[in-house]
Structures are given as C-alpha cells and as structure tokens.
Tab-separated table of C-alpha atoms in Angstrom:
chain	number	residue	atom	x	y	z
D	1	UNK	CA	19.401	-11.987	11.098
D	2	UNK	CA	20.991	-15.342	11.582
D	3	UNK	CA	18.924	-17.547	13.439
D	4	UNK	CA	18.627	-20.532	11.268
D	5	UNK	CA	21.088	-22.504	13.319
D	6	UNK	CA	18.391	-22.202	16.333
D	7	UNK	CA	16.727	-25.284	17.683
D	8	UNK	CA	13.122	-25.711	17.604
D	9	UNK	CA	12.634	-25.708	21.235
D	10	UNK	CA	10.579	-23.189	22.937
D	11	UNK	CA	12.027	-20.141	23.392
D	12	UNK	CA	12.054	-17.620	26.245
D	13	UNK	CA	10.357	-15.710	23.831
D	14	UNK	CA	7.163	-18.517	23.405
D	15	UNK	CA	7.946	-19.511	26.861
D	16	UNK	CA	7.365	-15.359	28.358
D	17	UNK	CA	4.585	-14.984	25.741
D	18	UNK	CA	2.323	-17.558	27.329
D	19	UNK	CA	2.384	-16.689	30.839
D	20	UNK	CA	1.705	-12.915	29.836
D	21	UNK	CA	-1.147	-13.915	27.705
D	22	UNK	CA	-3.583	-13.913	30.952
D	23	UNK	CA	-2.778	-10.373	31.779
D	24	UNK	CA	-2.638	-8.911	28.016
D	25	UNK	CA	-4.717	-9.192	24.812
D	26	UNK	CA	-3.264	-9.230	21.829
D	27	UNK	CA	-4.955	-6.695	19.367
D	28	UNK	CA	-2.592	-6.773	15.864
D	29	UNK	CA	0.947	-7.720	15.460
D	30	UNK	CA	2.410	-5.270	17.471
D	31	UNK	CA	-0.354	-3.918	19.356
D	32	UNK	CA	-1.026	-5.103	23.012
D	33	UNK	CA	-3.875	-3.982	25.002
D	34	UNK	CA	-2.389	-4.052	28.855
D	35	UNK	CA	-5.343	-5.339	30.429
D	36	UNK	CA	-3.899	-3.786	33.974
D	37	UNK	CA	-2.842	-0.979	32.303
D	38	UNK	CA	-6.217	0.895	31.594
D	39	UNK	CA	-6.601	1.652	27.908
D	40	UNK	CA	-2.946	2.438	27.405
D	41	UNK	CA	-2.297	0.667	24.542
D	42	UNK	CA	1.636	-0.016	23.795
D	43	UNK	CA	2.947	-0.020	20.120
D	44	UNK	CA	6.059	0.131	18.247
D	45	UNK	CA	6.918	1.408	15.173
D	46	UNK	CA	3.837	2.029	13.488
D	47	UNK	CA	4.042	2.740	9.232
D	48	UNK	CA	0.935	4.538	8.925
D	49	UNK	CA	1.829	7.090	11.854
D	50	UNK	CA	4.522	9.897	11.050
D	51	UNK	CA	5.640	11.767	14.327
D	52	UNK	CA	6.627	15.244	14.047
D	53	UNK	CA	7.167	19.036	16.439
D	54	UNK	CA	5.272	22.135	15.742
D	55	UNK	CA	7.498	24.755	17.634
D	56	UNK	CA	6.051	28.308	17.669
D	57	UNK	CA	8.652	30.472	18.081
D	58	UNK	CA	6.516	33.244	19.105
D	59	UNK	CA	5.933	30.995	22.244
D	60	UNK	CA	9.379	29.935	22.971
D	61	UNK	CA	10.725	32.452	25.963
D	62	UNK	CA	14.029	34.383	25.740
D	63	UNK	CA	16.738	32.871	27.308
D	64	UNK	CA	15.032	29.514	28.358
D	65	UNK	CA	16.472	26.512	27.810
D	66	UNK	CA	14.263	24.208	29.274
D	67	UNK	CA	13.507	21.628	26.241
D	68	UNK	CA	17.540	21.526	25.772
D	69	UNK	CA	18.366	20.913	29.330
D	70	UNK	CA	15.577	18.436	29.561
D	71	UNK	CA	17.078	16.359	26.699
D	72	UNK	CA	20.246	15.866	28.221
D	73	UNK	CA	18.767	14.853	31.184
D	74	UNK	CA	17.025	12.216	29.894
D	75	UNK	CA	19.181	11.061	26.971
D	76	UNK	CA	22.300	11.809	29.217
D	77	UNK	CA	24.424	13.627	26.371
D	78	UNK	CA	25.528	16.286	28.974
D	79	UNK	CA	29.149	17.889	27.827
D	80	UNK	CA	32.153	18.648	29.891
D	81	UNK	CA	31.900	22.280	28.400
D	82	UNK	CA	34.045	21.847	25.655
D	83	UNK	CA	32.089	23.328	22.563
D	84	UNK	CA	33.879	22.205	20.186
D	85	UNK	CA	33.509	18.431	21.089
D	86	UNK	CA	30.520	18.031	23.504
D	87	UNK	CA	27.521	16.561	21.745
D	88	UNK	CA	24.381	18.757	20.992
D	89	UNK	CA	21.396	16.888	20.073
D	90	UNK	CA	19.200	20.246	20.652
D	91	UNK	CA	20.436	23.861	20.851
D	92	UNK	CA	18.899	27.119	20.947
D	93	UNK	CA	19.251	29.022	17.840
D	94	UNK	CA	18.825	33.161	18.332
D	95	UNK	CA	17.570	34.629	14.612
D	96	UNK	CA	17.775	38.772	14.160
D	97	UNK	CA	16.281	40.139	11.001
D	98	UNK	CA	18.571	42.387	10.001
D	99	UNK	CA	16.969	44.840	8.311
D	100	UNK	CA	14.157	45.426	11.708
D	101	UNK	CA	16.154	43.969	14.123
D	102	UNK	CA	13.393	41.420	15.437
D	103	UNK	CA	15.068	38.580	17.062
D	104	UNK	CA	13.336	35.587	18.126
D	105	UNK	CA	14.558	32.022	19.597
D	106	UNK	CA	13.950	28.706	18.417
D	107	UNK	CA	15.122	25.461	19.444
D	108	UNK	CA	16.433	23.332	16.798
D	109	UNK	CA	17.166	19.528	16.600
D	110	UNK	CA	17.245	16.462	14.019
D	111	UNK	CA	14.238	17.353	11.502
D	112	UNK	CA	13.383	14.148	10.954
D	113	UNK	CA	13.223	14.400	7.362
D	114	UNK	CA	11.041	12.560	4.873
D	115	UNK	CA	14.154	12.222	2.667
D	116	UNK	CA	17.097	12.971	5.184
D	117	UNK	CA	20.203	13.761	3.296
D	118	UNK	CA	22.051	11.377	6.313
D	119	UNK	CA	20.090	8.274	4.939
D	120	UNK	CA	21.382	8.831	1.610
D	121	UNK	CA	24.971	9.365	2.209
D	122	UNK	CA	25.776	6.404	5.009
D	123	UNK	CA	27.800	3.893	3.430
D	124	UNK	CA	27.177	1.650	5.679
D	125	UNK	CA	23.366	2.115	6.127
D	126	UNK	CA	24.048	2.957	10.007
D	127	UNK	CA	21.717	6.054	9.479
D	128	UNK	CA	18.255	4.653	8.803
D	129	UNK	CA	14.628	5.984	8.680
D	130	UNK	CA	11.677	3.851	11.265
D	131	UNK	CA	8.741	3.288	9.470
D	132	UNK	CA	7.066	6.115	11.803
D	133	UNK	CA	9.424	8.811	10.199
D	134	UNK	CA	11.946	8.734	12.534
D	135	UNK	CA	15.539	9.309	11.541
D	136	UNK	CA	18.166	7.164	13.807
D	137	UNK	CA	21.796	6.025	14.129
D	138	UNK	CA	22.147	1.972	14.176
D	139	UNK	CA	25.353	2.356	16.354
D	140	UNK	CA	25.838	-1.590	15.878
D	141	UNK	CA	27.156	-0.425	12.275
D	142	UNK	CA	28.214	3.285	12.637
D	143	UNK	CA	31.606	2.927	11.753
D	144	UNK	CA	32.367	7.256	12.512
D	145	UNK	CA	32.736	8.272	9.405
D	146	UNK	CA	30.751	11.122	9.885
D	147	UNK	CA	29.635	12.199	6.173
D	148	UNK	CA	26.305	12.054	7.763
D	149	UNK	CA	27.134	15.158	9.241
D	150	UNK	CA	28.107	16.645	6.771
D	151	UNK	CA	24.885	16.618	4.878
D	152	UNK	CA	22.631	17.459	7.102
D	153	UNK	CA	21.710	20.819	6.909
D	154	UNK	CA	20.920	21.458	9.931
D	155	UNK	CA	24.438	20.251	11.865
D	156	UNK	CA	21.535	18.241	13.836
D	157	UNK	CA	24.268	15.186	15.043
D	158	UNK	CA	27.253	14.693	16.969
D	159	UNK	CA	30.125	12.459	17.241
D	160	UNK	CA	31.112	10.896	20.314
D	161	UNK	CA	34.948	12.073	20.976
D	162	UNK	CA	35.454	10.003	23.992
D	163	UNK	CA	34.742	7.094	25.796
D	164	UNK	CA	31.287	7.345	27.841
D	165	UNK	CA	30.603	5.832	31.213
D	166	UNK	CA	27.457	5.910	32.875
D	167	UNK	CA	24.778	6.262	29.746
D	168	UNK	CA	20.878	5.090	30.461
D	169	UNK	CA	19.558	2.297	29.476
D	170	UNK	CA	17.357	3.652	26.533
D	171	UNK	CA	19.846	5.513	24.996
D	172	UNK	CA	23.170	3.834	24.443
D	173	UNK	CA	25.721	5.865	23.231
D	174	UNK	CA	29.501	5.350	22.860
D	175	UNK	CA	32.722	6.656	21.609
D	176	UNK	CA	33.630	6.942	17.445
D	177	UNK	CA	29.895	6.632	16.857
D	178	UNK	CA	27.396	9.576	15.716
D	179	UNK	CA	24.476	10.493	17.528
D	180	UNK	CA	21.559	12.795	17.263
D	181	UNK	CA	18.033	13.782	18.782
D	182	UNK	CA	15.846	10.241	18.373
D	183	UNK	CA	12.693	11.960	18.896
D	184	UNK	CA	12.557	10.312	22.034
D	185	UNK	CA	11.244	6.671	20.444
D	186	UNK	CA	11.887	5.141	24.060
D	187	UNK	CA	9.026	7.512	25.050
D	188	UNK	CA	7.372	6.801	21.982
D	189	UNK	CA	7.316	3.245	21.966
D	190	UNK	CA	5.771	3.821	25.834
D	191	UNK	CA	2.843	5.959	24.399
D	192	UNK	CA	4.341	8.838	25.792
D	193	UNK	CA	5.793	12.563	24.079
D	194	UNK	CA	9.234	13.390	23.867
D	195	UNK	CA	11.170	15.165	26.561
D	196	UNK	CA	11.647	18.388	25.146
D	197	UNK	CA	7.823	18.902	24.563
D	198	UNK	CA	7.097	17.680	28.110
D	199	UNK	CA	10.013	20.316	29.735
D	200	UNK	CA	8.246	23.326	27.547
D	201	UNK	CA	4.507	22.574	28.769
D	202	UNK	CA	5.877	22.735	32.258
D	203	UNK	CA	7.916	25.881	31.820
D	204	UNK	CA	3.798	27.175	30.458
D	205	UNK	CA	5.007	28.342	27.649
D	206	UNK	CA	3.422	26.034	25.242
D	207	UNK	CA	5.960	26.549	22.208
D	208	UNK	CA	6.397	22.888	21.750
D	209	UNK	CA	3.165	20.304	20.311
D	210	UNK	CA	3.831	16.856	19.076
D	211	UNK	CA	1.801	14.315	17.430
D	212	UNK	CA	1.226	12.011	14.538
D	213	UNK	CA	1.126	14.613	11.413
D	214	UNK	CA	-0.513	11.780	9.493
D	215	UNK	CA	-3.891	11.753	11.867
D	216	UNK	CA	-6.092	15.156	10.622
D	217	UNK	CA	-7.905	15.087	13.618
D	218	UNK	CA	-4.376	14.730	15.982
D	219	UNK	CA	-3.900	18.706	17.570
D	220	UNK	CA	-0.471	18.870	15.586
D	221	UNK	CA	-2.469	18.335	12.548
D	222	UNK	CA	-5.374	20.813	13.221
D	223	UNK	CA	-2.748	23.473	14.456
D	224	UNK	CA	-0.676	22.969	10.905
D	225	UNK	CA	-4.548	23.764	9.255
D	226	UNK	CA	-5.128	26.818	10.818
D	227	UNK	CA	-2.302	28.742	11.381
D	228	UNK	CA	0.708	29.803	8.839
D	229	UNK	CA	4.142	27.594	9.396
D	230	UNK	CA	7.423	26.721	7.730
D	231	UNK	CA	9.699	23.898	7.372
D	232	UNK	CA	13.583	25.154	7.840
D	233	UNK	CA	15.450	25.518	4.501
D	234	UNK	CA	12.092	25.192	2.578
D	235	UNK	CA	14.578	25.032	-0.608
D	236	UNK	CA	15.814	21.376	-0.176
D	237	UNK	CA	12.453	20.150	-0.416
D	238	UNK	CA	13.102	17.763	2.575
D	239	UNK	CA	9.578	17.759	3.834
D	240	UNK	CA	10.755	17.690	7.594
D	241	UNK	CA	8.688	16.585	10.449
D	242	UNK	CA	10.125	19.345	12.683
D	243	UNK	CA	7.859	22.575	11.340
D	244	UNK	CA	7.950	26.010	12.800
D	245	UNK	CA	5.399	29.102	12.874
D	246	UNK	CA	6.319	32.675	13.503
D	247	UNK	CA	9.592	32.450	13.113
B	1	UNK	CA	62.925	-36.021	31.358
B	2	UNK	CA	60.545	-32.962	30.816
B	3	UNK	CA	58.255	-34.980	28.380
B	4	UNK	CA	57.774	-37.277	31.343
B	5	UNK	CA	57.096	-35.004	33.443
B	6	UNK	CA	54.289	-33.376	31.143
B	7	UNK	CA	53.021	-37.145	30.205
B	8	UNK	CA	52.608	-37.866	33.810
B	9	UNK	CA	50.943	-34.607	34.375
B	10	UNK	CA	48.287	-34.726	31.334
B	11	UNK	CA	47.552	-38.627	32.282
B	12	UNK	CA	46.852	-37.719	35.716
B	13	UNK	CA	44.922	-34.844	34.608
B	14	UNK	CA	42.526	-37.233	32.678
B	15	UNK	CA	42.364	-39.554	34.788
B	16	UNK	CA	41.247	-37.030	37.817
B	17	UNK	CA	37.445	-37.276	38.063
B	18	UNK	CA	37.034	-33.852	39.091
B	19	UNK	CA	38.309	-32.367	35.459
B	20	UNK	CA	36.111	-30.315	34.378
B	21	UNK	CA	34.591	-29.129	37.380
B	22	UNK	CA	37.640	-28.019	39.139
B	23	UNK	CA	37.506	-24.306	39.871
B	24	UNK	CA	41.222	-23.958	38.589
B	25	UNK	CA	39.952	-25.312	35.039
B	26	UNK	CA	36.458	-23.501	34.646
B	27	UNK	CA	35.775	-20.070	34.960
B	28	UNK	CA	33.616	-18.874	38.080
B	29	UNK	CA	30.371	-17.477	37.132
B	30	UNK	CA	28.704	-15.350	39.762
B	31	UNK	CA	25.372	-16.613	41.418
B	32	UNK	CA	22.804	-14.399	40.009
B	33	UNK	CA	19.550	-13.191	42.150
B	34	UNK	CA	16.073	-13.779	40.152
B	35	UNK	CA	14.292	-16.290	38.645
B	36	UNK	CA	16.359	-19.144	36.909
B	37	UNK	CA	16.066	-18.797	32.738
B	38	UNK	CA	13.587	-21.251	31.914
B	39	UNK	CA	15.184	-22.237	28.817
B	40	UNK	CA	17.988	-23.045	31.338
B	41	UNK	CA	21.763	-22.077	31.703
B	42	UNK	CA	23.355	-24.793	28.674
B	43	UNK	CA	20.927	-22.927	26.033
B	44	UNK	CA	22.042	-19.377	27.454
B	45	UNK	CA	25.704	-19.988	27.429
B	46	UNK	CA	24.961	-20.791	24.023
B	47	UNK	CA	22.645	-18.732	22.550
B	48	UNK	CA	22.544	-15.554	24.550
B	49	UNK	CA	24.111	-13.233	21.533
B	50	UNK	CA	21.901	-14.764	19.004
B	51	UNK	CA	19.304	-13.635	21.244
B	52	UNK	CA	20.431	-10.486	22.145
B	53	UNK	CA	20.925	-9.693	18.153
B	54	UNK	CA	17.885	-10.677	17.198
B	55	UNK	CA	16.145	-8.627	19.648
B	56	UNK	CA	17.795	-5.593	19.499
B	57	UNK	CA	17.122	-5.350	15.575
B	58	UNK	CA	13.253	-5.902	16.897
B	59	UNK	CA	13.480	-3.182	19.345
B	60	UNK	CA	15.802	-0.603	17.358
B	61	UNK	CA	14.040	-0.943	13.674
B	62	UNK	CA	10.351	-1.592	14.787
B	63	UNK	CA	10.167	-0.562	18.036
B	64	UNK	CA	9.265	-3.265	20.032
B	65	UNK	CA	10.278	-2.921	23.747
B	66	UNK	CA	8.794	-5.618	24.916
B	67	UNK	CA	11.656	-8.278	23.957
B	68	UNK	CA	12.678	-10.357	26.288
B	69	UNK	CA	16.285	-10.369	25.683
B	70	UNK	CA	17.361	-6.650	25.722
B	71	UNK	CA	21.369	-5.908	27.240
B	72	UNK	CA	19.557	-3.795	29.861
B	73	UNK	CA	17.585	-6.508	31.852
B	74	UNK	CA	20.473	-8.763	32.165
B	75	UNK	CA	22.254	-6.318	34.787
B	76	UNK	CA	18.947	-6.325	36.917
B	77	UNK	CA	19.728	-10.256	38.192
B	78	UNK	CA	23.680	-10.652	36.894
B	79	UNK	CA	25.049	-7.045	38.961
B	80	UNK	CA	27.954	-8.116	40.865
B	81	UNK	CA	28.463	-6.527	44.079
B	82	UNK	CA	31.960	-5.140	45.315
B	83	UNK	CA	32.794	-5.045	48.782
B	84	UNK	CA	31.058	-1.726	49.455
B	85	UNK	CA	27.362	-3.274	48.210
B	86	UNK	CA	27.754	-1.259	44.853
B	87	UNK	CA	27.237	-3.151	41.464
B	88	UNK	CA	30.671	-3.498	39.620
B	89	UNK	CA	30.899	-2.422	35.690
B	90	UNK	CA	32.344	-3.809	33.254
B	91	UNK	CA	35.848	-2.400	34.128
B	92	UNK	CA	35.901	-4.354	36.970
B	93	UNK	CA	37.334	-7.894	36.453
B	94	UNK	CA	34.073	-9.388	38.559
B	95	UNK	CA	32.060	-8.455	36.488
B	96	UNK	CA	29.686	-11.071	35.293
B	97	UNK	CA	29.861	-10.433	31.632
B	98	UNK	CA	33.809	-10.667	32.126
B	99	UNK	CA	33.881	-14.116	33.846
B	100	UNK	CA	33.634	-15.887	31.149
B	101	UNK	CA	34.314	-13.507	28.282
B	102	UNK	CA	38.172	-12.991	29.743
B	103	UNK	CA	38.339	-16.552	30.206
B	104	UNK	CA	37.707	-17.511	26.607
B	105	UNK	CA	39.236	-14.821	25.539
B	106	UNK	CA	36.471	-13.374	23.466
B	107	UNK	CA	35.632	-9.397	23.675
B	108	UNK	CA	32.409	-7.952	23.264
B	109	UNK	CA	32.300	-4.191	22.524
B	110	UNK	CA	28.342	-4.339	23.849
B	111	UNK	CA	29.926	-1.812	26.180
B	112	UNK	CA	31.453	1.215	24.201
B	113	UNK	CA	27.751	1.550	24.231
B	114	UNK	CA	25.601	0.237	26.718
B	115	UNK	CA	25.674	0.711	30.303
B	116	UNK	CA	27.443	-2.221	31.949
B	117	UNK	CA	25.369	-1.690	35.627
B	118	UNK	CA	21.714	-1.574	36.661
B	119	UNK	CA	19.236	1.070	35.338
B	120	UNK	CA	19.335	4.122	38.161
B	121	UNK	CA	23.042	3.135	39.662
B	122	UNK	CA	25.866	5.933	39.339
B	123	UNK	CA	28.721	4.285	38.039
B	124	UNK	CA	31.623	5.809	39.152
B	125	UNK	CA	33.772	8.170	36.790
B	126	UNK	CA	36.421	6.258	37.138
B	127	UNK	CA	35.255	3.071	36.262
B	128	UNK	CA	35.226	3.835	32.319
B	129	UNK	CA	34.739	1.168	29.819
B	130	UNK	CA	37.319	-1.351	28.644
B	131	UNK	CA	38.558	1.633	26.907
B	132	UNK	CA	37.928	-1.046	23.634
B	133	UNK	CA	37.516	2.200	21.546
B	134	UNK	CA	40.093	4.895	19.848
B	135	UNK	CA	41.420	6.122	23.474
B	136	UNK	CA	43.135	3.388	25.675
B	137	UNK	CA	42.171	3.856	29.282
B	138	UNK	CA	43.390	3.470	32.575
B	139	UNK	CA	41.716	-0.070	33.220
B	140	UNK	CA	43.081	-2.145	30.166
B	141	UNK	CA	46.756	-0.447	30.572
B	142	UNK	CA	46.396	-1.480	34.058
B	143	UNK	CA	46.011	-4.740	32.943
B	144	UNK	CA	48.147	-5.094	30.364
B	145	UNK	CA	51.010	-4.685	32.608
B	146	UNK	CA	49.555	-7.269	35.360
B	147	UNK	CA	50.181	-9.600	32.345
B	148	UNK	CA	53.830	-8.213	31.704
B	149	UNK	CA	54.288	-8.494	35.507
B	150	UNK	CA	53.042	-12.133	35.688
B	151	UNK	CA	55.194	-12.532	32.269
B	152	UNK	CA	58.932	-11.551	34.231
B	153	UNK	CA	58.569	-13.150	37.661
B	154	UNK	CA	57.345	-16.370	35.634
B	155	UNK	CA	60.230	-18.908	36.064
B	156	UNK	CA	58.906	-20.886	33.311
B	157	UNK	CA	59.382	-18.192	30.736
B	158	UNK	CA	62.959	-18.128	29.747
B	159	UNK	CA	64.852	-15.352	28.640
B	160	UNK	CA	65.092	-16.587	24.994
B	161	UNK	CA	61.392	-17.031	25.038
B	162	UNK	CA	60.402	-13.429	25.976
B	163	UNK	CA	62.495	-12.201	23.146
C-alpha cells in the first residue's frame, strides 16, 4: 500500500469516523457495536474464527437445486447455458455406489481448505486465504492463468470467458479472471450465513448448517461431535472447511 | 506565415482571462446529487485511487465493509442520467467516471469488474463494458471509428500526414 505520499490532513476516513462515533461504540479494532442496531455486532475478518458447511447428504432432496440457484442469484454468476464455459461456483453432484446402487446428491463448492492447493500454485498470489479460513480470488492481480484450477481437486472455480455487464456490487467479477464460491464473506462480514444455507432452510430440508468450526459450543461444532462425517478426498489431507455426513 | 498565425493564436490564448475555465479547455464534470466530500473536490481529483486502493485491500483481505471509499458508493451520488431518467454505464461517453478519464486520456479497468451503475439498476445488455478485456466490443469499435471519421473530414490533416 502506497500511501506515504498522503498529506496529513484529515481524512474522510477521520473526518466519517467522528460523526459516527455518537451512534456506534467501538469495542476492538474491528469490532463495532451499532448502538441502533440492537446487539448486532459487525466484524470483519476475524483470525480466531474459521467458517465452514456441514452438508448432510441424507438431507439434501433429489432433484433440488435450491442452494445452487440461490447462489447465482445473489452472486449473479448465472450462465447463458453453455456448459462448457458458464461459470459454476456450486453444482449438484449425483454419487451411485456401484456395487448397491444407492445414489445420493450432494452439493459441492470451493472447500475452503486449510492448505488449498490454489494458494500454493498462484504465481501471482491472486488466490489468497482470509484469516477466517476463507479461500478467495484478489481479481486486482488475477492475471487468468488458471493453474489454480488445475489443482484444485474439486474443479471448485471458473474462469470468466467473456465480458460481464450488470454484476452486484458485492461481488465483482469480470472477464480473463477466475472466480469461485467466496463463502458468501459479503454476508459474512454483515453477521449473516451464506446464501446457499439460507435457500436450503427455506426449501425445510435442513441439509445445509454453517458456523465458526473453531467455537465448540457453535451448532456446526456440536453436530461434527456427535454424528459421523467426512471431508471429500480425505487422502490429500487438506483439512477442508466444507465437511459432509452420510454421504 | 503559419508560425504567425500559431504565435498570435497561443499569445491570445494566454492572454484570455477565461483560460482555464473555458468549457472548450476543461473537461465537464457532471453535477453530482449528495452531500459535497468534505475533504473537498481538489483532494478527490487527486487522491480518489489512492483511496479507493487502500480501501479495497481493507475490505477484500480483512473484511472491513465499513470503508468509506468503496467503487460501489460512488455511483449512488455520481449516476448520470440519459434522456430516459436511467443511470448511464460506463459505456456511455457521459458517464461520470469517463469525463475526465477520456479527457486525460487515462483508462481505468475498475470496470472489467465492477458494476459501473447504482446498486439495484438493470443495466442494459447492450451497454457492455469498455470491452478493455480479451474481446473488443461494440462500444470501443464504435468509437474507434468516430476518431477515424473525425481523422478524414479533418482539413488540417494532410494526406502525407495520415500515411
């Protein structure tokens, strides 16, 4: 960050900071108690949280696609219907067991590794890990090389083929730059849960729970304790935050 | 004789007390709605990408969202309206982000990216981006050949200097 060359004035910053301090208390660096706001309390990035999905696939319903239509609704990735170059940052994945012929569905998206294989390959160190655990894409520096996607084992990003009008606010994306699921950290950031988890409580199935895996007392946590789950590709050691039970 | 001509013409262009503020000689920047910055419109001109960098490495690496200068408010007081009400993007020559930026000359790829037009507004499909990226689109083709245009019917542009 070059900012040296600044003048010591005031800046909007200092300038926004001290009207708002009537209306908001500062708790820790980072951490603002909106005093209109009930006991909603707003903070970024937080290094002692890590964020990660419990999907049971025993809950997730045939055929519904409610968490993957709800992500492209609100990250507005939505293809033209061309499979081969429409982005996906969440699909439905359909697993038969060969041998008994069980099938069940899953939705599957970035894992948000603890040591994601996209981090380590970026040259340009475009692909980054927050201090929460979330796994991003600095598009500032993405230059498209795409070897990102090629490691990850989980073909969890996307490139962006062609030029793209009409993106929201909280999720920029734009053409020769890869992109994948972000967890929702807009939502995050607000103190609220991702958009895929939201969609599947209000479909009633329930498949989806989300919450801080470092808190033993958060329901993600307790859930993990008492009943059997799996991280995908156990082998690679990657120690995901995306887990899954009764697959 | 043509040296005299263009002494005349710079003397009497210094001399003129409106230089600087004549519309031919700045570009026009379009009245925005909102409160005035309070660091005030000198320190913007100059600063606002410092700014802007600065905060979206605070917003994108540790989350903060509470920055003041993030590429998304700036739409909700600089949106340029075209005849039928709507906000203009970035395609569009109004735009306020292209006022200046095609009049120095200097182009900012904020919008391969980020939306050009308030939060909730459709933007029309055909209003794509500069087309900056690897496909050229329809807008800076279009443009492109204004120039060419404006290139043959200039008289001052002779045919040895085209070539």
């Amino acid at each position: 960050m070059t900012c040296t060359q600044k003048p010591a004035a005031p800046t909007r910053r200092d300038i926004l900071k001290s009207g708002a301090a009537m209306a908001t208390l500062q708790l820790a660096p980072g951490v603002t108690l909106m005093a209109f706001g009930g006991s909603e309390a707003q903070a970024a990035a937080d290094a002692g949280k890590r964020w990660g999905l419990l999907i049971d696939a025993g809950k997730c319903a045939e055929g519904c696609s409610a968490c993957v239509t709800a992500c492209a609704d609100e990250n507005g990735w939505k293809g033209k219907g061309d499979a081969e170059r429409d982005a996906q940052w969440i699909r439905k994945v359909t697993l038969k067991n060969k041998a008994t012929g069980r099938t069940s569905e899953l939705p599957v998206m970035c894992q948000h590794c603890e040591s994601p294989p996209c981090v380590d390959v970026c040259p340009t160190g475009a692909s980054f890990k927050r201090k929460d655990g979330i796994v991003l894409v600095d598009k500032h520096i993405c230059i498209g090389c795409r070897y990102c996607m090629m490691a990850c084992p989980f073909k969890a990003r996307s490139f962006v083929h062609e030029p793209v009008t009409n993106q929201k606010t909280h999720a920029p994306r734009g053409v020769g730059t890869v992109e994948g699921c972000t967890l929702c950290v807009h939502r995050i950031d607000a103190g609220r849960i991702p958009a895929c988890v939201e969609a599947c409580a209000a479909t009633g199935n329930g498949a989806m729970v989300f919450g801080d895996l470092r808190d033993p007392e958060s329901e993600i946590s307790r859930r993990l304790a008492e009943y059997p789950s799996l991280t995908l590709r156990p082998d690679l050691d990657l120690n995901q935050g995306v887990r899954y039970a009764e697959i | 004789m043509r040296l005299v001509i263009l002494i005349t013409g710079l003397l009497l262009t210094a001399l003129s007390p409106a230089w600087g503020q004549d519309a031919a000689w700045a570009p026009a920047v379009p009245k925005a709605s909102g409160e005035p910055h309070p660091e005030g419109n000198a320190y913007m001109r100059r600063w606002h990408m410092s700014m802007m960098k600065h905060d979206r490495d605070l917003t994108m690496y540790d989350g903060e969202r509470g920055v003041n200068a993030s590429i998304g408010e700036c739409f909700e007081c600089h949106a340029v309206k075209d005849e039928a009400g709507q906000p203009v993007t970035v395609a569009d020559e109004r735009h306020f982000c292209r006022s200046c930026h095609d009049y120095a000359a200097v182009k900012v790829d904020c919008f391969d990216c980020h939306r050009s037009t308030p939060e909730g507004f459709e933007e029309p499909p055909h209003q794509a981006s500069l087309g900056r990226g690897i496909l050229p689109t329809l807008p800076y083709s279009a443009q492109m050949a204004q120039v060419l245009e404006y290139l043959r019917a200039s008289p001052t542009v002779t045919a040895e200097a085209r070539e």
